[in-house]
CSV table of C-alpha atoms and ligand atoms in Angstrom, one decimal:
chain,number,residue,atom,x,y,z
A,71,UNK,CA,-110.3,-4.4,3.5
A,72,UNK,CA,-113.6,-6.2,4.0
A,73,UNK,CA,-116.8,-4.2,3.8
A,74,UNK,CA,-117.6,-4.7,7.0
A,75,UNK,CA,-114.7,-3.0,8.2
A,76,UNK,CA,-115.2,-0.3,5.2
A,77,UNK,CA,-118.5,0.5,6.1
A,78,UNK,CA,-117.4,0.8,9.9
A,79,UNK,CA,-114.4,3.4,8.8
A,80,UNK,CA,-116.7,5.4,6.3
A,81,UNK,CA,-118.8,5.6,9.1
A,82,UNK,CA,-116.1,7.1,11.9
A,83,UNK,CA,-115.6,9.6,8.7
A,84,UNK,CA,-119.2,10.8,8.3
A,85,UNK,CA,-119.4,11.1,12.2
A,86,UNK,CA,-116.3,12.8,12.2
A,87,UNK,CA,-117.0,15.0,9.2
A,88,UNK,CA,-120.1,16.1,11.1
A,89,UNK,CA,-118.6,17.0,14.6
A,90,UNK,CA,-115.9,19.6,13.3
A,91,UNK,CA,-117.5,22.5,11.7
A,92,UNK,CA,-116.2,24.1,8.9
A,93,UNK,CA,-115.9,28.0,9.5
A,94,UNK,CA,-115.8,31.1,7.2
A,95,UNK,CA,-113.4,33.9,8.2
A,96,UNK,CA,-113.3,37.5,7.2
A,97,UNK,CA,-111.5,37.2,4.0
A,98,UNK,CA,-109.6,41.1,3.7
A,99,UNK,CA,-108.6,42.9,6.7
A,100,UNK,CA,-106.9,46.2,6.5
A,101,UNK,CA,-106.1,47.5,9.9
A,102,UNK,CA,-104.5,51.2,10.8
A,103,UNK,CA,-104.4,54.5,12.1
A,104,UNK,CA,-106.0,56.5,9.4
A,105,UNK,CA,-106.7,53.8,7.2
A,106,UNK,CA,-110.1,54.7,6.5
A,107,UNK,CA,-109.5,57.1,4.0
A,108,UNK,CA,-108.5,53.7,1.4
A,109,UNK,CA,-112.2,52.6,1.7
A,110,UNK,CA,-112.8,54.3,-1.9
A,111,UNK,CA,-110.0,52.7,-3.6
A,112,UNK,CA,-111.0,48.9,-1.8
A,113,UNK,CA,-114.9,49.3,-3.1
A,114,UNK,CA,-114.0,50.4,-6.5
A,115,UNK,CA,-113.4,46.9,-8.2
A,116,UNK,CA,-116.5,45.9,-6.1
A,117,UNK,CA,-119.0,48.3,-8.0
A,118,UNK,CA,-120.7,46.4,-9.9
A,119,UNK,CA,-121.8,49.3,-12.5
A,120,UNK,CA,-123.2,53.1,-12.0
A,121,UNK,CA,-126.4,52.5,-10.7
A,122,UNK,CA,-125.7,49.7,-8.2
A,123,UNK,CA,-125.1,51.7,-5.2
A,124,UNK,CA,-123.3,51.1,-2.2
A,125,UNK,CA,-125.3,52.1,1.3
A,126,UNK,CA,-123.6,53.2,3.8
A,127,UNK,CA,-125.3,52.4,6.9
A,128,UNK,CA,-123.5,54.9,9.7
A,129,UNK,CA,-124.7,55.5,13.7
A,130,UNK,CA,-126.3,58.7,13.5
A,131,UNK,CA,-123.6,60.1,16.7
A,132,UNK,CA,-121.7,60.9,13.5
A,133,UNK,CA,-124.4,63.0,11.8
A,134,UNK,CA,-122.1,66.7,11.3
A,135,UNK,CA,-118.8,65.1,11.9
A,136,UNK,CA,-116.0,64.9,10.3
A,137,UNK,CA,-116.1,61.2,9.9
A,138,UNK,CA,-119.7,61.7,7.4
A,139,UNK,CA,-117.6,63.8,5.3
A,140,UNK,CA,-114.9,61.2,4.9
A,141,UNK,CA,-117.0,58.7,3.5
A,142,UNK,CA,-115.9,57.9,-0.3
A,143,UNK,CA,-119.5,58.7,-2.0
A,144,UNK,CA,-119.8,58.0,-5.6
A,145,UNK,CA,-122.3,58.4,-7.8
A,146,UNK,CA,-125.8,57.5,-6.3
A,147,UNK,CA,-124.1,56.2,-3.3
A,148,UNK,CA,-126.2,56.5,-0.3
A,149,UNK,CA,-125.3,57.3,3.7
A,150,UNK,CA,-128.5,55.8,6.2
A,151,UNK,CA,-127.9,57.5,9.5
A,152,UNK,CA,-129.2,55.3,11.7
A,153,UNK,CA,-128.9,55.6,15.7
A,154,UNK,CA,-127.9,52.8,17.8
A,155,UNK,CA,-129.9,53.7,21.3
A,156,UNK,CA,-131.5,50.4,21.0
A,157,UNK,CA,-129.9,47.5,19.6
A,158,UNK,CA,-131.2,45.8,16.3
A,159,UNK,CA,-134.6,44.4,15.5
A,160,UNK,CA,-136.0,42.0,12.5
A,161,UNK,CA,-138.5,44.7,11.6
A,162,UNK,CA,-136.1,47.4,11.7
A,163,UNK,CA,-134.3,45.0,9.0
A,164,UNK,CA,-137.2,44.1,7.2
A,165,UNK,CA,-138.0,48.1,6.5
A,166,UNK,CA,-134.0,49.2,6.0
A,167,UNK,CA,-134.1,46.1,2.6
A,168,UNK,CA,-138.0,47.4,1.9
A,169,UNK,CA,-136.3,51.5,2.0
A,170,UNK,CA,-133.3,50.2,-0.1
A,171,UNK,CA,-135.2,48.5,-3.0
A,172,UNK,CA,-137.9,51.0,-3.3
A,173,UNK,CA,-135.1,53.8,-3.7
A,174,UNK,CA,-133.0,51.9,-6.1
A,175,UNK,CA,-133.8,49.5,-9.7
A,176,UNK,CA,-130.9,47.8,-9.2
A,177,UNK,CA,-129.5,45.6,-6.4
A,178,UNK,CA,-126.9,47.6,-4.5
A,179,UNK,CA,-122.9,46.9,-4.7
A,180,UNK,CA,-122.6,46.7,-1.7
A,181,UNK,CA,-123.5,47.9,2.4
A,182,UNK,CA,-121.0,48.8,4.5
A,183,UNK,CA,-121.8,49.3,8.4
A,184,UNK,CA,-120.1,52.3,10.3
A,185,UNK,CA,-120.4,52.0,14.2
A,186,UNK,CA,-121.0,49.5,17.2
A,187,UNK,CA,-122.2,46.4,17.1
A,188,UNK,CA,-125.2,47.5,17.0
A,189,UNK,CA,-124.3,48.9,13.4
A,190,UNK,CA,-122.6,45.8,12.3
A,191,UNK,CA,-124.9,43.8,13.3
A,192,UNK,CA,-127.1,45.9,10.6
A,193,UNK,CA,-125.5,46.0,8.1
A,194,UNK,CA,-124.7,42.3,8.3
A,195,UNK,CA,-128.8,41.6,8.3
A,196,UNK,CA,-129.5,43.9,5.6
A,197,UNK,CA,-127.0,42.2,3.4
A,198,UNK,CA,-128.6,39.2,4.0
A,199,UNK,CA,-132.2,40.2,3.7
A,200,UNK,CA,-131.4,41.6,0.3
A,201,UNK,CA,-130.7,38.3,-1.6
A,202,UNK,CA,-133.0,36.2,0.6
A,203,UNK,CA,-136.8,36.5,0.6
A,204,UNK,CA,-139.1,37.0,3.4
A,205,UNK,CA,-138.9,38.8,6.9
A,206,UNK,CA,-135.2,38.9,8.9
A,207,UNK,CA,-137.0,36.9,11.8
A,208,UNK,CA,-137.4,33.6,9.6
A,209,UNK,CA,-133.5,33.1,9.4
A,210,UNK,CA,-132.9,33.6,13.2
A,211,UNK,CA,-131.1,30.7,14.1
A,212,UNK,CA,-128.6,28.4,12.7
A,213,UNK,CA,-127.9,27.9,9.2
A,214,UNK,CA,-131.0,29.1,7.6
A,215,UNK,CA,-129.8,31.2,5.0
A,216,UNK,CA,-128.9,29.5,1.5
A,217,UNK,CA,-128.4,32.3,-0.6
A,218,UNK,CA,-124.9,34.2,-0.5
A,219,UNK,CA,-125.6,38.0,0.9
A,220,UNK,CA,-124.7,41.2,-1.0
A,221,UNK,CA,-120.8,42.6,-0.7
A,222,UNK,CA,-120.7,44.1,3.1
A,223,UNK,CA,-118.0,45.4,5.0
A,224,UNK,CA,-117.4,45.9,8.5
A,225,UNK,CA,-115.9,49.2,10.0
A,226,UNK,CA,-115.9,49.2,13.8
A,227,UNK,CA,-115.9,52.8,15.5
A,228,UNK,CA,-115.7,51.1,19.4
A,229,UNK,CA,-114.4,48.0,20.4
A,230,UNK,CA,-115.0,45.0,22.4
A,231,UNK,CA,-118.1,43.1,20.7
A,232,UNK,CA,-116.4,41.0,18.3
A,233,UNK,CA,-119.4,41.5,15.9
A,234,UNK,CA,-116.9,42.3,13.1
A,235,UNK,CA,-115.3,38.7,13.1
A,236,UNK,CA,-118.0,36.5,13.9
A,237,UNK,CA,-120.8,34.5,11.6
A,238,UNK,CA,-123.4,35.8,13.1
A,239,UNK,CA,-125.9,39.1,13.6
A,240,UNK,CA,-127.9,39.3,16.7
A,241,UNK,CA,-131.4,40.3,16.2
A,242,UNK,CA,-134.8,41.2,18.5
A,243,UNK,CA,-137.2,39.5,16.9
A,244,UNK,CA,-141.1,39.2,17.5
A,245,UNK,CA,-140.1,36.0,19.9
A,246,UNK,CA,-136.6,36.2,20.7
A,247,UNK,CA,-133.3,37.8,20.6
A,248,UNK,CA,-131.2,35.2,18.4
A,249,UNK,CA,-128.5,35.5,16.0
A,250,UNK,CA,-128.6,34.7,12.2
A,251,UNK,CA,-126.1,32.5,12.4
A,252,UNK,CA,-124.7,31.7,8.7
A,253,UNK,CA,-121.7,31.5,6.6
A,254,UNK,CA,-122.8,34.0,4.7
A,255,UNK,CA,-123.0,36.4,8.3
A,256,UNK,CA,-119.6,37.1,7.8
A,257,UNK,CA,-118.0,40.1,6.5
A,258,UNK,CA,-116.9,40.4,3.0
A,259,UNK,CA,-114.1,43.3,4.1
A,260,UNK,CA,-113.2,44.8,7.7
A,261,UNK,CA,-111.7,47.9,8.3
A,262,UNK,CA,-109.7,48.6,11.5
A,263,UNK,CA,-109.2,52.1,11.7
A,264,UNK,CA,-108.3,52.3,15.6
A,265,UNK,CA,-108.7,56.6,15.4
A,266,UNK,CA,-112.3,55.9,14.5
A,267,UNK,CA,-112.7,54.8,18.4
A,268,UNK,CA,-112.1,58.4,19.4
A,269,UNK,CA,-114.5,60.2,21.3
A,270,UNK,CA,-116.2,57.3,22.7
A,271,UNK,CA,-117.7,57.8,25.8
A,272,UNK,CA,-116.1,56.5,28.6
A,273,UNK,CA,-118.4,54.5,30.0
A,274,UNK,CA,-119.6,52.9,27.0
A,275,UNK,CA,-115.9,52.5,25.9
A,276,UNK,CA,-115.9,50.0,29.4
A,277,UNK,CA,-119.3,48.6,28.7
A,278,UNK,CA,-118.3,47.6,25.2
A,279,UNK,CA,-114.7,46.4,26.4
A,280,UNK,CA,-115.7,44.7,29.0
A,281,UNK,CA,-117.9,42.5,26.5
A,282,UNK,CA,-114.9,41.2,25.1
A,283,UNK,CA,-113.4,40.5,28.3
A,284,UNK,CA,-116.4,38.3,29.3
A,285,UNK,CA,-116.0,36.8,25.6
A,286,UNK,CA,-112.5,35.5,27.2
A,287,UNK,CA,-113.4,34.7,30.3
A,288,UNK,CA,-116.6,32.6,29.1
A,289,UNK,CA,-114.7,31.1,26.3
A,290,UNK,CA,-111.2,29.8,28.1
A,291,UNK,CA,-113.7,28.5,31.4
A,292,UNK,CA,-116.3,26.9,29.0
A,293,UNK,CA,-116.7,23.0,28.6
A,294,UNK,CA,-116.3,23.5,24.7
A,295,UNK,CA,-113.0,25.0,25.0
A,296,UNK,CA,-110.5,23.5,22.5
A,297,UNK,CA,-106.6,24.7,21.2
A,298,UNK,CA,-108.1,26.9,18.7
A,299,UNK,CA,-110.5,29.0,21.0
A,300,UNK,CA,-107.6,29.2,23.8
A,301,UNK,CA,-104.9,30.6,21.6
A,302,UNK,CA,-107.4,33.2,20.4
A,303,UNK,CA,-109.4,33.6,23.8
A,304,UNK,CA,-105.3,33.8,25.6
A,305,UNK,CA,-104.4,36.9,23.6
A,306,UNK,CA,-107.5,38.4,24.0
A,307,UNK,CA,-107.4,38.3,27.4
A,308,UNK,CA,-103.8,39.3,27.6
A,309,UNK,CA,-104.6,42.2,25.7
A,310,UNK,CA,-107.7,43.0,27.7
A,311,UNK,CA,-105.4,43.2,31.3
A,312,UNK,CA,-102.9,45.6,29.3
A,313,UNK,CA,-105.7,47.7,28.6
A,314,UNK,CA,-107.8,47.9,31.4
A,315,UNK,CA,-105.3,47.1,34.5
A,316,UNK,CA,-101.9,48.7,32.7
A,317,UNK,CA,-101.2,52.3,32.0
A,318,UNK,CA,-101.3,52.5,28.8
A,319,UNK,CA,-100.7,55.7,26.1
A,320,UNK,CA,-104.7,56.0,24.7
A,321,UNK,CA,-103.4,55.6,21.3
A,322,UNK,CA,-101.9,52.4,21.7
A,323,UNK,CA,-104.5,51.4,24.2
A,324,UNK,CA,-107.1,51.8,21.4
A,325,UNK,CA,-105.3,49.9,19.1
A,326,UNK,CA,-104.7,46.7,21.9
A,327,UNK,CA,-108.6,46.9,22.4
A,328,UNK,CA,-109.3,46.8,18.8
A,329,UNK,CA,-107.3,43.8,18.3
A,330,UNK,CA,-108.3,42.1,21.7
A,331,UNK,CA,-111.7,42.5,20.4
A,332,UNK,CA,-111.0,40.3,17.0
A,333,UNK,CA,-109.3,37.9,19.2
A,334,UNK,CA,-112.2,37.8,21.5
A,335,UNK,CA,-114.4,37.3,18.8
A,336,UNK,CA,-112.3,34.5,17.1
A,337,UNK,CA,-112.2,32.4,20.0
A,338,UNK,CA,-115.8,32.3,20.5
A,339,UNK,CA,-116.3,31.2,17.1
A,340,UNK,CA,-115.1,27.6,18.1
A,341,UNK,CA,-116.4,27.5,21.5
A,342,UNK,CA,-119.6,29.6,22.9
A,343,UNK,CA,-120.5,32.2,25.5
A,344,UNK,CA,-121.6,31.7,28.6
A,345,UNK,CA,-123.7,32.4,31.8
A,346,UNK,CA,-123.4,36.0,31.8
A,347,UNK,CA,-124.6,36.2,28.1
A,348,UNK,CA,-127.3,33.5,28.6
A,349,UNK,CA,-128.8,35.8,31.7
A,350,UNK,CA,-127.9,39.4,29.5
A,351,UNK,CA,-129.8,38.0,26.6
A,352,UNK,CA,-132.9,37.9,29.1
A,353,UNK,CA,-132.2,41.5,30.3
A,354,UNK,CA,-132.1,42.8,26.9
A,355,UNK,CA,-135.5,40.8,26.0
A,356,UNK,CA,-137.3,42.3,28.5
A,357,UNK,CA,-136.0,45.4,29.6
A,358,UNK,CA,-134.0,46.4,26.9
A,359,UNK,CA,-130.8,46.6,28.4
A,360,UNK,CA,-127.7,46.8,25.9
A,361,UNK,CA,-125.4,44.0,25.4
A,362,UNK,CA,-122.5,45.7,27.2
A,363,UNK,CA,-124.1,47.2,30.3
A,364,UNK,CA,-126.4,44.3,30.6
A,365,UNK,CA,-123.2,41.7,30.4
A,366,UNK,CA,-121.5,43.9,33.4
A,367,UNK,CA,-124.9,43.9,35.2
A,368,UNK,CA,-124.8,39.8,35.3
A,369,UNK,CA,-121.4,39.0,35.4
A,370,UNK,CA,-120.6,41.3,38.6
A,371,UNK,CA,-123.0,38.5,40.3
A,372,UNK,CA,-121.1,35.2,39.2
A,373,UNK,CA,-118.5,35.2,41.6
A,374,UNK,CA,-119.9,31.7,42.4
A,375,UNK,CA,-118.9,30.8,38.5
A,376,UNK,CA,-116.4,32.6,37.6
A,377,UNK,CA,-114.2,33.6,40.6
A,378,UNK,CA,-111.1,34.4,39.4
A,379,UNK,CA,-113.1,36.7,36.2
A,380,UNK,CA,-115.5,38.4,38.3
A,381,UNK,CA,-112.9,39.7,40.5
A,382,UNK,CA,-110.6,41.0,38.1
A,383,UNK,CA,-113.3,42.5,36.7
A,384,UNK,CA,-114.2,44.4,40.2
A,385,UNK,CA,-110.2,45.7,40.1
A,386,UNK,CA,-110.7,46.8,36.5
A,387,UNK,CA,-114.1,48.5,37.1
A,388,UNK,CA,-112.9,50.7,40.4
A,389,UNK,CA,-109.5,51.3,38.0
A,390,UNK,CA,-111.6,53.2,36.0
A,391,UNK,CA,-114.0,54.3,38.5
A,392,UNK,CA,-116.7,53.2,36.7
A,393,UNK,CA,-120.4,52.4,38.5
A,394,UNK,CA,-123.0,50.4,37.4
A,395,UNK,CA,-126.6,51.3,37.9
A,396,UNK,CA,-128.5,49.7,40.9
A,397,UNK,CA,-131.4,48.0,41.4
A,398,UNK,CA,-132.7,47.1,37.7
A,399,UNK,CA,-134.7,44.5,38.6
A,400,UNK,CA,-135.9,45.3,41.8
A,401,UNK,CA,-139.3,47.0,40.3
A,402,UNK,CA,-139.8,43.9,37.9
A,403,UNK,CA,-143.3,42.1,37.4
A,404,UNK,CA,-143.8,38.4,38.3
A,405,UNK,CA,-144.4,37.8,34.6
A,406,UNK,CA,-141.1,40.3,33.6
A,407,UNK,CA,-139.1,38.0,35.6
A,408,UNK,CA,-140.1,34.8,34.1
A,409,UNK,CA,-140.5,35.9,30.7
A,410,UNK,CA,-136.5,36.7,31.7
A,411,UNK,CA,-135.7,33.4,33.0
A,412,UNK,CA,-137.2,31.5,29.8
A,413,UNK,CA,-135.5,33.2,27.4
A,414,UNK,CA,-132.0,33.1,29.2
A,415,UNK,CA,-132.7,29.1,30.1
A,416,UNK,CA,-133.7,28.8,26.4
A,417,UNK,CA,-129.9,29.3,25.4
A,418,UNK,CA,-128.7,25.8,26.0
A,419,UNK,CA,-125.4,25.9,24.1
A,420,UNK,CA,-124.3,28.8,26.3
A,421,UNK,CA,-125.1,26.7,29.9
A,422,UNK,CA,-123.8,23.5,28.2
A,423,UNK,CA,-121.1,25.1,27.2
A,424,UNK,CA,-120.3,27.3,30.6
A,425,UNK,CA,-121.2,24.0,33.0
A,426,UNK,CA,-121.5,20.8,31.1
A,427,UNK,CA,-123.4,18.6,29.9
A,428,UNK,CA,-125.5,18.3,33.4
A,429,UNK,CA,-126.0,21.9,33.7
A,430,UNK,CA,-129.7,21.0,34.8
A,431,UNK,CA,-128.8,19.7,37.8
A,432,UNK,CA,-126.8,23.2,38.6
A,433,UNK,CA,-129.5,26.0,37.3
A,434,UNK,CA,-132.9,26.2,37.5
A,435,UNK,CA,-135.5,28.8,37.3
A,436,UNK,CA,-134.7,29.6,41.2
A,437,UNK,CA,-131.0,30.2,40.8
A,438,UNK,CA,-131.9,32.8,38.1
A,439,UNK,CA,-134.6,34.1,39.8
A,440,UNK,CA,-131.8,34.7,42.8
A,441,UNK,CA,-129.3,36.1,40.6
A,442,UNK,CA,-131.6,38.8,39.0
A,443,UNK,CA,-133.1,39.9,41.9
A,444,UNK,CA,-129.2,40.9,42.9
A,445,UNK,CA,-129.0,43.2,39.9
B,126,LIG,P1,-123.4,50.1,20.1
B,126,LIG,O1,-123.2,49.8,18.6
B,126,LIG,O2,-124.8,49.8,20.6
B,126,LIG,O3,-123.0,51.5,20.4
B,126,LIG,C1,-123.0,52.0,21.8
B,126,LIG,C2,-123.0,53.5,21.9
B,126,LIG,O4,-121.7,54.0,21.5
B,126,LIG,C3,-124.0,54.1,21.0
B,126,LIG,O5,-124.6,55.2,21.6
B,126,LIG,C4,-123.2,54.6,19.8
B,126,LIG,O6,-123.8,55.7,19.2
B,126,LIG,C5,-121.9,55.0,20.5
B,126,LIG,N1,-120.7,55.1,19.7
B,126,LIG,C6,-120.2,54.1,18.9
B,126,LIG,N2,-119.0,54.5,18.3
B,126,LIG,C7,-118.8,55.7,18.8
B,126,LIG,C8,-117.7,56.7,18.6
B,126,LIG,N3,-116.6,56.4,17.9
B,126,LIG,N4,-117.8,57.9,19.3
B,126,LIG,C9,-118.9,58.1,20.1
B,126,LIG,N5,-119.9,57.3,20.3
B,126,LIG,C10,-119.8,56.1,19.7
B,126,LIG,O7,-122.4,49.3,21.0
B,126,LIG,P2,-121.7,47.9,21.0
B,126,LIG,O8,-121.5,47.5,22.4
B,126,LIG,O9,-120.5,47.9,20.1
B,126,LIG,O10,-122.7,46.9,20.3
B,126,LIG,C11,-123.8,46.3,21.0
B,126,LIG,C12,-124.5,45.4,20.0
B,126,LIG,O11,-123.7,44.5,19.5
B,126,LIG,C13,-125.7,44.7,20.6
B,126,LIG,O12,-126.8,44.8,19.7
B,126,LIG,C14,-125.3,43.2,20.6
B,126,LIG,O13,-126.3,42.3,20.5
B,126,LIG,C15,-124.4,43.2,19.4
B,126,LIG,N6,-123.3,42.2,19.5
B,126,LIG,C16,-123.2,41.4,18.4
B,126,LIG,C17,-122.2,40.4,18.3
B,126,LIG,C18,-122.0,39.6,17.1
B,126,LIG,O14,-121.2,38.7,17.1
B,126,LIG,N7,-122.7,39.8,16.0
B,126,LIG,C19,-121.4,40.1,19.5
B,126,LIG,C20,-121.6,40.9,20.6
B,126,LIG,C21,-122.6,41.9,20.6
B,127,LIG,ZN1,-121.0,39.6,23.9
């Protein structure tokens, strides 16, 4: 081969090399009714000696139950209740890693996150923020971490957010609600334990469940949708109708939700969100409006983009006779509005990915501004 033609193909290589990303996954997965009590004997090889803790960062709704007194504490081994009525922040982070080094000389084992998303997410950040110096808010974004994050494991107790698959932990920092999106993100160990999801209420348990099925919907609709995304985003949704549109036993429905919610998650991995999450991300910003509610609050409004989602969504919402607070926005300040409008136009890969590369021509600050005011 001449070098000309060499150089031309090493070329195609490094282009191609740097279009398909190369994605972690959650390595160990146990999944099972019950299977929660085997936590102890999966973080013993990953104690790293006697004084080297593992945290147990668990949503304080637990505090006095039975679940607390489950949890396999050795040692010094510490349980942080921590509540989830408002979803993670960078200083909340920052103070958590500050808490767990003042209390302990040596680097813990390991953190393991008991709850929503919202707990998840946490323990995720903290694991992070250990290892890596500086406040949470500096790695917000896309690959800004380089150092590999303490053990962490994942143990859902609701389902629907996908936070225990994905490579990323979302975050309300001093400018912005982004992700710390990384490799090192992802979970070391998840535990599905589909009895955990007891006792959620039920209109969380539709908020939360309804974020995976916006997952799908955005996902299988989006412009970056490719084979990998579909299969995953296919049996999410499949899963999704069962449980919300069948008649399901609860056990088994809790187990199809848990599941639909790792597929959910999986197949955003290789594709993105959407508009509903672009326009819930500015809801959150400013009003602080949680990531479940505040994706049903938006995507009830996208008829226009999402016809055949949003009205499935209406049959699954009267199904369970669920209703959605009016009239959020209606009391909102010129500056509350567009302080909402930057931040959910600032998410580009989420409008590229839901309308093409043009998107601009389609959305502007009017169309939000239209949108909004509906909620
Ligand atoms: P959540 O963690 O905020 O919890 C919602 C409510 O349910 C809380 O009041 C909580 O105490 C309660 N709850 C949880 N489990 C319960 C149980 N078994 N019994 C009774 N009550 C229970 O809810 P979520 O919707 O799972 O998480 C939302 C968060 O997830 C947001 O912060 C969002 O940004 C984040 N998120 C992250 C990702 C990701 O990939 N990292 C993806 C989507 C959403
Ligand atoms: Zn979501």
């Amino acid at each position: 081969m001449d070098l000309k033609k060499e150089m031309v193909l090493k070329k195609r290589v490094r282009e191609e090399k740097a279009n398909f990303r190369n994605f972690p996954m959650v390595p160990r997965v146990i999944f099972g009714n019950g299977c929660f009590d085997q936590l102890g004997e999966i973080l013993i090889p990953r104690r790293k000696s006697i004084d080297a803790p593992m945290i147990f960062l668990l949503d304080d709704v637990f505090k006095g139950s039975k679940l607390a007194t489950r949890i396999p504490l050795l040692s010094n081994d510490k349980i942080l209740f921590i509540s989830a009525e408002q979803e993670p922040k960078t200083t909340q982070v920052d103070s958590l890693v500050t808490e767990i080094r003042d209390m302990f000389s040596e680097q813990p084992s390991g953190i393991i996150g008991i709850g929503g998303g919202t707990l998840l997410d946490l323990a995720k950040a903290v694991a992070i923020m250990l290892t890596n110096p500086g406040s949470a808010a500096h790695y917000q974004g896309w690959d800004l971490v380089h150092k590999p994050a303490i053990y962490h494991v994942g143990v859902p107790t609701i389902s629907g957010t996908g936070a225990e698959v994905s490579r990323t932990t979302v975050l309300l920092g001093p400018d912005k609600k982004l992700g710390i999106n990384s490799d090192f993100t992802t979970f070391d160990q998840v535990l599905l334990d589909p009895a955990l999801t007891i006792g959620v209420p039920k209109d969380q348990w539709f908020y939360t469940g309804m974020d995976c099925y916006i997952h799908c919907v955005e996902s299988l609709n989006g412009t970056f949708l490719n084979t990998f995304s579909q299969s995953y985003g296919e049996k999410a949704m499949e899963l999704c109708k069962e449980v919300f549109m069948g008649n399901l036993p609860e056990e088994l429905a809790r187990e199809k939700l848990m599941m639909a919610s790792w597929h959910g998650g999986m197949s955003i991995a290789y594709s993105q969100v959407g508009v509903a999450h672009a326009m819930s991300y500015g809801l959150s910003y400013v009003l602080g409006i949680k990531h479940g509610l505040g994706n049903c609050l938006v995507f009830q409004q996208l008829e226009e983009f999402y016809p055949d989602g949003v009205q499935r969504f209406f049959r699954m919402r009267d199904k369970h006779d669920i209703r959605l607070p009016e009239g959020i926005c209606h009391q909102m300040k010129e500056e509350e509005l567009e302080s909402m409008i930057t931040v959910a136009l600032s998410l580009e890969p989420l409008w590229e990915n839901a309308l093409g590369s043009d998107w601009r021509q389609r959305i502007s600050p009017d169309v939000l501004a239209d949108i909004y005011g509906r909620i």
